Coordinates of C-alpha atoms and ligand atoms in Angstrom, one line a residue:
X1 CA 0.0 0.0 0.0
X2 CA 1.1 3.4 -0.7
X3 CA 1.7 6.1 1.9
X4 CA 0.2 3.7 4.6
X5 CA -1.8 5.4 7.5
X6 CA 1.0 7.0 10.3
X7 CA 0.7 8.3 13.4
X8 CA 3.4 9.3 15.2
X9 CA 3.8 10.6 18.4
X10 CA 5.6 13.3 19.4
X11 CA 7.5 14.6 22.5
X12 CA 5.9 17.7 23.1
X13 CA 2.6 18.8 23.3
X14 CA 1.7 21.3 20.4
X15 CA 0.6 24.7 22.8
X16 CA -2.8 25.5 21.5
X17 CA -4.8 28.8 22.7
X18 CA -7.9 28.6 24.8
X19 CA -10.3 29.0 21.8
X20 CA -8.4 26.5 19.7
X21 CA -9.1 24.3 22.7
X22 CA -12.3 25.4 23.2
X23 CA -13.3 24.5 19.5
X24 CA -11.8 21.2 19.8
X25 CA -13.5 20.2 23.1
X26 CA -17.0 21.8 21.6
X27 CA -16.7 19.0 18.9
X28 CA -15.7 16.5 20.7
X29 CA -18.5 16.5 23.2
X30 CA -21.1 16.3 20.3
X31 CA -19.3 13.3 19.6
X32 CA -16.8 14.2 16.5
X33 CA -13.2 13.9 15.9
X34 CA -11.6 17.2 15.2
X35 CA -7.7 17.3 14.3
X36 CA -5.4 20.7 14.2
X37 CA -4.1 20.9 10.6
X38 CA -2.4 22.6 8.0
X39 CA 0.2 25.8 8.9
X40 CA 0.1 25.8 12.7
X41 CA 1.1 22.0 12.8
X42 CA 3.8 22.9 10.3
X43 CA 5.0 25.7 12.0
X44 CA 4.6 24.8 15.7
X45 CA 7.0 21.6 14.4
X46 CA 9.3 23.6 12.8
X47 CA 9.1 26.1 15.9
X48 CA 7.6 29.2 14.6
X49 CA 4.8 31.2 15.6
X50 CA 1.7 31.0 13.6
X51 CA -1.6 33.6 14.0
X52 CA -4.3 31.6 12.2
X53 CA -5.4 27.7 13.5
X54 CA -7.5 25.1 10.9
X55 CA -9.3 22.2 12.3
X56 CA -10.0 19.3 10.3
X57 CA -13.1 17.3 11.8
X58 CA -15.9 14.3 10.4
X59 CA -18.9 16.8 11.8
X60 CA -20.5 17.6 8.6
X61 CA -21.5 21.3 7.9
X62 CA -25.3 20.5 9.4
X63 CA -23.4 19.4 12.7
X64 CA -20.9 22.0 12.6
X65 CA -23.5 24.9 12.4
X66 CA -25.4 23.3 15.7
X67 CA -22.2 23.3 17.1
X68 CA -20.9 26.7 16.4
X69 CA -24.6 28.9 15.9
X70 CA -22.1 32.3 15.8
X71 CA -19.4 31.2 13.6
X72 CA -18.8 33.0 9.7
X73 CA -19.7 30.6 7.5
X74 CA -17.4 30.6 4.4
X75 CA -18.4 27.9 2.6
X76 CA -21.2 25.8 3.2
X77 CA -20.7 23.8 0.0
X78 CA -17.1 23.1 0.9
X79 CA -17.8 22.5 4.8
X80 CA -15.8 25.4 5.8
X81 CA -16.7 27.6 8.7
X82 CA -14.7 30.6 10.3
X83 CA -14.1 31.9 14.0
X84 CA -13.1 35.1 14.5
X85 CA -11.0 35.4 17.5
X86 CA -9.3 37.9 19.8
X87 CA -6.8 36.3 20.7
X88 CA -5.8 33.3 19.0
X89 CA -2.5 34.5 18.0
X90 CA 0.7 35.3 18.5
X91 CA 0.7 37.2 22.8
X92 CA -3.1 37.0 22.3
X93 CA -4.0 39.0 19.2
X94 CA -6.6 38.7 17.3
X95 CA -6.7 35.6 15.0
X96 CA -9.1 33.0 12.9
X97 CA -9.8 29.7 13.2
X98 CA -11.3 28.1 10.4
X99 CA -13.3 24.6 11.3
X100 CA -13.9 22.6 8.0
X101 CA -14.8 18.6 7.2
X102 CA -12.8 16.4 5.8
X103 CA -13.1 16.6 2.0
X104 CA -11.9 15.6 -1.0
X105 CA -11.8 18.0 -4.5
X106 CA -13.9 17.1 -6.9
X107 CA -12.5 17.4 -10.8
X108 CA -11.0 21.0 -11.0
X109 CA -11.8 23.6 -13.9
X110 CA -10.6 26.9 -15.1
X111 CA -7.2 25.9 -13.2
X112 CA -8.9 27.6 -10.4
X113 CA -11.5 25.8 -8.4
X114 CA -12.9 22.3 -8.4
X115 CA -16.5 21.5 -9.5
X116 CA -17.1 20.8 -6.0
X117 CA -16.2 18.6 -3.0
X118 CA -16.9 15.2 -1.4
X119 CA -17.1 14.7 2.3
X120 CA -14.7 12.0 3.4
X121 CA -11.7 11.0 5.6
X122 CA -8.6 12.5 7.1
X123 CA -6.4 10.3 4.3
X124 CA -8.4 12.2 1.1
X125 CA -8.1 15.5 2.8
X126 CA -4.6 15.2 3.3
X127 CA -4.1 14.3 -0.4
X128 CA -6.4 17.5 -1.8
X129 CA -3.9 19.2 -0.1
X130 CA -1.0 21.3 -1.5
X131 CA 2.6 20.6 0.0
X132 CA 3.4 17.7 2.1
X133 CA 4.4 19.7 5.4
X134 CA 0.8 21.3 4.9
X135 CA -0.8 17.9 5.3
X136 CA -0.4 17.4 8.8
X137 CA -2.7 16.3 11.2
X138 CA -2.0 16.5 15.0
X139 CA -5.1 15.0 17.9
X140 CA -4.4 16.9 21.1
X141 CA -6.3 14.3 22.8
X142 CA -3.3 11.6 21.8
X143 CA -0.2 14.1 21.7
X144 CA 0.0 12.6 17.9
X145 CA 0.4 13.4 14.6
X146 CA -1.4 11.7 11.6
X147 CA 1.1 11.8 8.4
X148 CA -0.6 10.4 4.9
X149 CA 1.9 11.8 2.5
X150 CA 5.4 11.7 4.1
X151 CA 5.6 15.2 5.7
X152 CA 6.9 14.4 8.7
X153 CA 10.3 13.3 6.6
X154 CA 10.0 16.4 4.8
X155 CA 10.1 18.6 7.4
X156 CA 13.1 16.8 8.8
X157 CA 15.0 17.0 5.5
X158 CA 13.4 20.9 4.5
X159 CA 11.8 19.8 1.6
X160 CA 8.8 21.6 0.2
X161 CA 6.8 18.9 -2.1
X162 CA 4.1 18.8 -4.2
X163 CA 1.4 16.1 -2.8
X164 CA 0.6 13.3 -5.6
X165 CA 1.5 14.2 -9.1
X166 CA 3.3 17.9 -9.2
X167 CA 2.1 19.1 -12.9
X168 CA -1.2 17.7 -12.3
X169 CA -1.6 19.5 -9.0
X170 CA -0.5 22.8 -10.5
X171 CA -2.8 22.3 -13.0
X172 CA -6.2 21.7 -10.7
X173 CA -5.2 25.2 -9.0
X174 CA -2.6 27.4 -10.2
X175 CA -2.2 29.7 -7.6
X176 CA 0.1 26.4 -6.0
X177 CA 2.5 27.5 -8.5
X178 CA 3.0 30.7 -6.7
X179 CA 2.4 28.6 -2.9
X180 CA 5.6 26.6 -3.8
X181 CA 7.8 29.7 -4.0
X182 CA 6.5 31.9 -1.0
X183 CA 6.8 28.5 1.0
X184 CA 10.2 27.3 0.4
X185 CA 11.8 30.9 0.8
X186 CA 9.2 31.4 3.9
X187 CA 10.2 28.2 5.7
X188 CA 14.2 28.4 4.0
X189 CA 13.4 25.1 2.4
X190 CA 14.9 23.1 -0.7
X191 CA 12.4 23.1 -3.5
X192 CA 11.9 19.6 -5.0
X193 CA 13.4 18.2 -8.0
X194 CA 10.4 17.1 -9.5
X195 CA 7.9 20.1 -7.9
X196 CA 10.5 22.5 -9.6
X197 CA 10.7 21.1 -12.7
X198 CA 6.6 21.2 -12.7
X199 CA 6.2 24.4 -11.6
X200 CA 8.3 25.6 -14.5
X201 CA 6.8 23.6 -17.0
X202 CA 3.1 24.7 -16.0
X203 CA 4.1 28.4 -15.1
X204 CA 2.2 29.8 -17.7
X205 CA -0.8 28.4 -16.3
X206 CA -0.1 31.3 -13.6
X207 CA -2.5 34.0 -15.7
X208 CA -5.6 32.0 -15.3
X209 CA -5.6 33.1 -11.9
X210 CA -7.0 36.6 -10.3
X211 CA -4.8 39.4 -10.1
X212 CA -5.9 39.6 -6.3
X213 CA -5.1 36.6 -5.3
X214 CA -1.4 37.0 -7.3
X215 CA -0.7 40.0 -5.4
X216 CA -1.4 38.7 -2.2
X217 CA 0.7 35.7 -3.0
X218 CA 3.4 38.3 -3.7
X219 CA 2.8 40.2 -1.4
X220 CA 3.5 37.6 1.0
X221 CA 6.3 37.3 -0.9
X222 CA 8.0 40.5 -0.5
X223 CA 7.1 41.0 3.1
X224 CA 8.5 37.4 3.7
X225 CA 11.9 36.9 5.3
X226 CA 13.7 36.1 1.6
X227 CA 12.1 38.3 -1.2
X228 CA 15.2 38.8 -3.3
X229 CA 15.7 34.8 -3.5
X230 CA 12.1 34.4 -3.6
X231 CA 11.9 37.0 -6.7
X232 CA 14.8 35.1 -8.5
X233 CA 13.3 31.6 -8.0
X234 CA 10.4 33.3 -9.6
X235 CA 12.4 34.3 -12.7
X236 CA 14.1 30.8 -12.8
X237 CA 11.1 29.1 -13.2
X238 CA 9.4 31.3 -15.6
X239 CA 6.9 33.0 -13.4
X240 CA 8.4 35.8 -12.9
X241 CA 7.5 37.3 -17.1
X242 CA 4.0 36.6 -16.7
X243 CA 3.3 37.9 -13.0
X244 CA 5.8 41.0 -13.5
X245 CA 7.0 41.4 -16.8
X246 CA 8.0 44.8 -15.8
X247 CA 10.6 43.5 -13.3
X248 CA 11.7 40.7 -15.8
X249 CA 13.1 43.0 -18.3
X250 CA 15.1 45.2 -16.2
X251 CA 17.9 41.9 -16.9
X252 CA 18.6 43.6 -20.4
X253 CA 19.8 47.0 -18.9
X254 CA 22.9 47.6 -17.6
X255 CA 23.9 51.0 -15.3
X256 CA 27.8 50.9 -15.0
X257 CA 27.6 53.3 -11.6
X258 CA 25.5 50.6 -9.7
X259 CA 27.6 48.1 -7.7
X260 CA 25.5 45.8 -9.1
X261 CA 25.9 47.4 -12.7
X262 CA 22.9 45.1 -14.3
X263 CA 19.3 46.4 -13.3
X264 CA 17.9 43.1 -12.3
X265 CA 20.9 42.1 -10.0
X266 CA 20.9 45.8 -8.7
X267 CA 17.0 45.3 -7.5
X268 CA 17.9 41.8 -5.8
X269 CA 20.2 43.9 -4.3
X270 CA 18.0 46.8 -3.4
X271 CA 15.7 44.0 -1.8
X272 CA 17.9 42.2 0.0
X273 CA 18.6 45.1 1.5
X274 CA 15.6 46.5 2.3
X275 CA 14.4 43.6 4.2
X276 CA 17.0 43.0 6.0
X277 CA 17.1 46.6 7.5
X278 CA 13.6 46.7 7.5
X279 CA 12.5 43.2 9.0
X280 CA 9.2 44.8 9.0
X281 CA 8.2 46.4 6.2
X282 CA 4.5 48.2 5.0
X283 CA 3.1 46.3 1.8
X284 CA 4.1 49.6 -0.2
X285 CA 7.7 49.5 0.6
X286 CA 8.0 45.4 0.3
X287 CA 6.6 46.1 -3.2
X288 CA 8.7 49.9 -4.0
X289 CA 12.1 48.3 -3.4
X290 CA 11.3 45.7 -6.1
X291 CA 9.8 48.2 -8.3
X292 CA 12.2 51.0 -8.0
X293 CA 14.2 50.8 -11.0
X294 CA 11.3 49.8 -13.7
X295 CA 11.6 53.4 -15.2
X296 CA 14.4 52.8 -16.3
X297 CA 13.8 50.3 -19.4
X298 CA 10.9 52.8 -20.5
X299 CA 13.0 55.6 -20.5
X300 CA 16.1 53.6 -22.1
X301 CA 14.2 53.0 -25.2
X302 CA 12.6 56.1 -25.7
X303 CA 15.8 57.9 -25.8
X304 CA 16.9 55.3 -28.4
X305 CA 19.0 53.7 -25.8
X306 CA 20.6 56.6 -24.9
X307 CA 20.2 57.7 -21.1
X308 CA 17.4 57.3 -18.5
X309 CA 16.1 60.8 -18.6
X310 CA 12.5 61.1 -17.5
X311 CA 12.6 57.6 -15.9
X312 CA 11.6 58.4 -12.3
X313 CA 7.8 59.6 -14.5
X314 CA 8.0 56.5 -16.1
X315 CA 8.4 54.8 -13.3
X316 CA 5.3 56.6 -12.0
X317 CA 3.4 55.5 -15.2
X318 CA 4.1 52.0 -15.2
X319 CA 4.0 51.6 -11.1
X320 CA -0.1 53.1 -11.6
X321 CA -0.7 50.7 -14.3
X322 CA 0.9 47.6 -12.2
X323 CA -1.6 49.1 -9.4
X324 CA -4.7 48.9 -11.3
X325 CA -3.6 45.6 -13.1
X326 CA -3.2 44.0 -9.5
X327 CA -6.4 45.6 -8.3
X328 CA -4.4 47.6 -5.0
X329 CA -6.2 50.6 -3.6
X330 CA -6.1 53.5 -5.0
X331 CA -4.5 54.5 -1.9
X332 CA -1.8 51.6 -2.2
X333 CA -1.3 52.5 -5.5
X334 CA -0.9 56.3 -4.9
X335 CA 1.9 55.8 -2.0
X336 CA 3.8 52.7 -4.6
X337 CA 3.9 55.5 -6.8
X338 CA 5.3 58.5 -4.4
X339 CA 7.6 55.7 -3.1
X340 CA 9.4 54.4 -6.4
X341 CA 9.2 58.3 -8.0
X342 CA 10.0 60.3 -4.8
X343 CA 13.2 58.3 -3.3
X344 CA 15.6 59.6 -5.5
X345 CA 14.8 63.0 -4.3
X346 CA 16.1 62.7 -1.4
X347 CA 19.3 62.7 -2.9
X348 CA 18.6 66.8 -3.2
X349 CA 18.5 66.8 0.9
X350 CA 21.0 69.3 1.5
X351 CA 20.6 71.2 -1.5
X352 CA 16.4 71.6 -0.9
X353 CA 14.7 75.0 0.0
X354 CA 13.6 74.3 3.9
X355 CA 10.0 74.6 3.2
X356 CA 9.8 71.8 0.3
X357 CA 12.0 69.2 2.6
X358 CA 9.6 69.7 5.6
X359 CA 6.6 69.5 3.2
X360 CA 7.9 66.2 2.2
X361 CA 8.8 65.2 5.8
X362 CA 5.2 65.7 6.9
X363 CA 4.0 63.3 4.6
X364 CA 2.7 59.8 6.2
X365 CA 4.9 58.1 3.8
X366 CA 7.7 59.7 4.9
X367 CA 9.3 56.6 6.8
X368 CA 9.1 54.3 3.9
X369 CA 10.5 56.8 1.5
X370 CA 13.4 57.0 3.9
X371 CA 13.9 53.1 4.2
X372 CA 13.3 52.9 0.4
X373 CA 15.9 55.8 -0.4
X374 CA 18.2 54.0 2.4
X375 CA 18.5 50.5 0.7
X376 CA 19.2 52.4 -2.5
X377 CA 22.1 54.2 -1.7
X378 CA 23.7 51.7 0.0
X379 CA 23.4 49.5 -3.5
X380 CA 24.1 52.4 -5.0
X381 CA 27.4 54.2 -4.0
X382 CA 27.4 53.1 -0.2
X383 CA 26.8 56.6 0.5
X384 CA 23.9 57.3 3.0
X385 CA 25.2 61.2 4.1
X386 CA 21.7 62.3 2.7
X387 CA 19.9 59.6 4.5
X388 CA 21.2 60.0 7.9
X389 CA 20.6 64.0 7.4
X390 CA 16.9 63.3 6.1
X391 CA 16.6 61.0 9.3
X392 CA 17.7 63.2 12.1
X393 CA 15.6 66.0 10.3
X394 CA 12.9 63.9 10.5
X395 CA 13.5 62.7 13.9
X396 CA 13.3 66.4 14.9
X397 CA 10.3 66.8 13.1
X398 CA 8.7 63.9 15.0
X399 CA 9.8 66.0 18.7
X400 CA 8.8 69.3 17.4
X401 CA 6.8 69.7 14.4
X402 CA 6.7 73.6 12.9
X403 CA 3.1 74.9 13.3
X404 CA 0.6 74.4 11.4
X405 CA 0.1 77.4 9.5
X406 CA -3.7 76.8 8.5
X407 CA -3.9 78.0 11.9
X408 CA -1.8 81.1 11.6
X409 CA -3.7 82.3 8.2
X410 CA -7.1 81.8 7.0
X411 CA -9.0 82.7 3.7
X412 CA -11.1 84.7 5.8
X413 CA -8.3 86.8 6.9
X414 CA -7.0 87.5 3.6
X415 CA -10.7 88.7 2.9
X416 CA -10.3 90.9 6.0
X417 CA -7.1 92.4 4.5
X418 CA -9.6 93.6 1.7
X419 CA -8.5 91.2 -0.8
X420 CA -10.6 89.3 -3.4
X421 CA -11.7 85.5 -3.2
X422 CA -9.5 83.6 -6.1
X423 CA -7.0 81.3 -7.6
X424 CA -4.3 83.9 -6.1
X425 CA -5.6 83.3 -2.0
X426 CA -3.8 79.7 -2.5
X427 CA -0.8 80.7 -3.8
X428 CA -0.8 83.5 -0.9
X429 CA -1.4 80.7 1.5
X430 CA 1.1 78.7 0.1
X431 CA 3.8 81.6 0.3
X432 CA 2.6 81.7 3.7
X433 CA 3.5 78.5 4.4
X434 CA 6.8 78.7 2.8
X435 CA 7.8 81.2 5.6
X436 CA 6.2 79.3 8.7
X437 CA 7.5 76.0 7.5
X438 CA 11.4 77.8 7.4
X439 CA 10.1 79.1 11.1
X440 CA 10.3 82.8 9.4
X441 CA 7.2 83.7 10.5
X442 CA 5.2 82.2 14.0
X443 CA 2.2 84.3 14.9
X444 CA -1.0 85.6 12.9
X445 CA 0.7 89.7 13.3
X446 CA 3.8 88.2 11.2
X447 CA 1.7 86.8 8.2
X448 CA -0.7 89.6 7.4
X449 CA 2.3 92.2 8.1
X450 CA 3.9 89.7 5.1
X451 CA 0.9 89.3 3.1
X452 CA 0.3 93.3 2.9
X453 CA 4.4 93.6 2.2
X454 CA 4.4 91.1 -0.4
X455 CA 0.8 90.7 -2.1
X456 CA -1.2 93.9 -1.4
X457 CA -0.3 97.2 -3.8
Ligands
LIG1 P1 0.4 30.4 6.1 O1 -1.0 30.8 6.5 O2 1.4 30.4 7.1 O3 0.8 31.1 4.8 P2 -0.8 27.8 5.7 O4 -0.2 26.5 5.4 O5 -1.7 28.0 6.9 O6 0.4 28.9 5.6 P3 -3.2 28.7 4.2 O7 -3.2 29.4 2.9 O8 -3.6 29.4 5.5 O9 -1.7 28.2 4.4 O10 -4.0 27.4 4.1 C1 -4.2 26.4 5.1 C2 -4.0 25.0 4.6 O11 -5.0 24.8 3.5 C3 -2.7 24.8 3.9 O12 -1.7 24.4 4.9 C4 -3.0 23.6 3.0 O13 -3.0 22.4 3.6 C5 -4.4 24.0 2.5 N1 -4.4 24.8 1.3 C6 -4.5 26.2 1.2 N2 -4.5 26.6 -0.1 C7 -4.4 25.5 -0.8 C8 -4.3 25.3 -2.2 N3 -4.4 26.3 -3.1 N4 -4.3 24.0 -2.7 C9 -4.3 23.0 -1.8 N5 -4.3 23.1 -0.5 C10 -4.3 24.4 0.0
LIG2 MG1 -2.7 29.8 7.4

């Protein structure tokens, strides 16, 4: 028999939070088997911390919503039911834990979802099941793990392996093909022989899938512990052209000042970097460092492959497209453009006019644009004089921020001063806050004294 039924016990009990507990206990007094499966049996073996629990169990989706009246339910079709909780994870923040019954996939179409699912055992929903270190089962009652597909050995060995056939799995659902990267550089695992040579072989199979659920597969990704050897395993194996053809093409462009002098090398570089100095990073800047340098090939051509003039507003361009294409927020999408425009500028620090440096300091984005500009110059030239000044400058701004001179100067004064409503009162304002962003002027007596000197005849 193949992959015969093994439990194995193991030393120490897997720590489970009360509502983990809870949910376990609930099913077991109606008389069901529940099991703790999936990521947290993964990573709890491999020692990590893990935020969200799934529970396996034979109650059918009937039984389960007697059992759990309150819960979200997902997925009634598929069995699957949700609990938000407070305090399942990590130092008791808030978590889910998703209950669902053993199941096996029916036939899969579109590459994307299958027809629909069977109710069954723990041995066929172990097998529907991705990678076989996801496919664990552990019963607190008997301190043991179930292991159908060999994962247990895997784990030992850091292996990240398709379950059952590899191409045929990445066909069924092709978002796996994505799974397999984020995992092995998430856990620092070996991908495969045979899982790598499928995922390359079915990678084009990787644009039948949503652009949300790419980018929050790479998004993952980037704010993982590896991007740069994540974003390269993505290349190597072909993904990487249809996900982010943008990125892709910056290996045909070469810029001798870089220490890294070809673009594509440079941006691992710029990654590397930026996660390691940033362990935690905000979506925008996880995605930025990658996307810095895609102006470049844009402007390249256009000159006729002459120079990269213009390339930080085509980097702007093609950073909104990627946004839309990927379906982020406009919001996302308006700070991954400030970010992969707006670094460079910092280069200007100490040549800037006071009042534009502290308008840009004020901005909420101002901490990634650092950390972006940062990783840069240190891929760059190694030269981070205009970072550490931007830094303490900002750090100052944080103690003491200059006033706020909507408070100094209104419209309405400006019509007290006798002057007429128009396009001028905002560049007056503006001026205004030139001079109490450079600390010239503090009080209300200062700015009409300097709006009569400077704007009224
Ligand atoms: P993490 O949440 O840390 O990224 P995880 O293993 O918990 O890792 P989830 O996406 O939360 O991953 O999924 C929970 C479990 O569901 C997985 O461990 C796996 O067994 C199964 N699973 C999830 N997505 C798929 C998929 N696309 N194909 C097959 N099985 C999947
Ligand atoms: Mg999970």
């Amino acid at each position: 028999m193949e992959n015969p039924l093994k439990w194995i016990r193991i030393e120490r009990a897997m720590p489970l939070p009360g509502p983990v507990r809870e949910t376990l206990s609930k099913l077991d007094d109606a008389g069901f088997v529940g099991f703790v499966v999936g990521g947290s049996v993964r990573d709890f073996l491999l020692g990590r911390t893990t935020k969200d629990f799934d529970i396996a169990t034979n109650a059918k989706p009937d039984e389960l919503e007697k059992i759990f009246p309150n819960a979200l339910e997902v997925g009634k079709a598929f069995g699957v039911l949700k609990i938000p909780s407070p305090t399942v994870g990590p130092g008791g923040t808030p978590g889910l834990i998703e209950v669902a019954t053993f199941r096996e996939d029916l036939e899969y179409k579109d590459h994307r979802h299958p027809v629909g699912v069977k109710f069954s055992g723990p041995e066929e929903d172990a097998r529907r099941r991705d990678f076989t270190v996801n496919a664990l089962f552990y019963d607190p009652k008997t301190q043991r793990v179930l292991d159908c597909v060999g994962g247990m050995q895997d784990l030992q060995s850091k292996t990240l392996r398709a379950i059952g056939e590899p191409a045929l799995r990445f066909r069924e659902d092709a978002l796996r093909l994505l799974r397999a990267v984020r995992f092995t550089h998430a856990l620092g695992f070996q991908l495969e022989e045979k899982t790598r040579s499928a995922v390359k072989s079915q990678a084009r199979l990787i644009t039948k899938i949503s652009p949300e659920r790419i980018r929050d597969e790479m998004t993952r990704m980037l704010q993982g512990p590896s991007p740069a050897a994540a974003v390269r395993m993505l290349s190597e194996l072909d993904l990487l052209g249809f996900v982010l053809p943008e990125v892709e093409v910056l290996q045909k462009i070469e810029q001798p000042t870089y220490v890294q002098r070809n673009l594509w090398l440079h941006t691992l570089h710029v990654l590397e970097l930026c996660a390691s100095q940033n362990p935690k990073r905000s979506i925008p800047l996880a995605w930025a460092a990658l996307l810095q340098e895609i102006g470049k090939p844009i402007a390249w051509r256009r000159s006729g492959e002459k120079s990269f003039v213009g390339h930080d507003r085509d980097a702007a361009t093609a950073a909104d497209k990627i946004g839309e294409r990927l379906r982020f927020s406009r919001d996302e999408t308006d700070r991954l453009i400030v970010l992969v425009r707006d670094h460079l500028k910092l280069r200007e620090v100490f040549n800037m006019r006071e009042a534009t440096l502290q308008r840009l300091i004020r901005e909420p984005f101002f901490e990634d644009l650092l950390a972006l500009h940062r990783a840069a110059a240190t891929a760059t030239d190694g030269n981070h004089a205009c970072w550490e000044f931007a830094r303490s400058r900002h750090q100052e701004f944080l103690k003491s921020p200059p006033p706020d001179a909507a408070k100094i100067l209104t419209g309405e004064d400006l019509i007290h001063l006798g002057l007429q409503p128009g396009p001028r009162f905002s560049e007056i304002l503006r001026s205004v806050e030139d001079q109490v962003l450079e600390l010239k002027i503090t009080t209300k007596e200062q700015a009409l004294e300097y709006v009569l000197r400077h704007f009224v005849k």
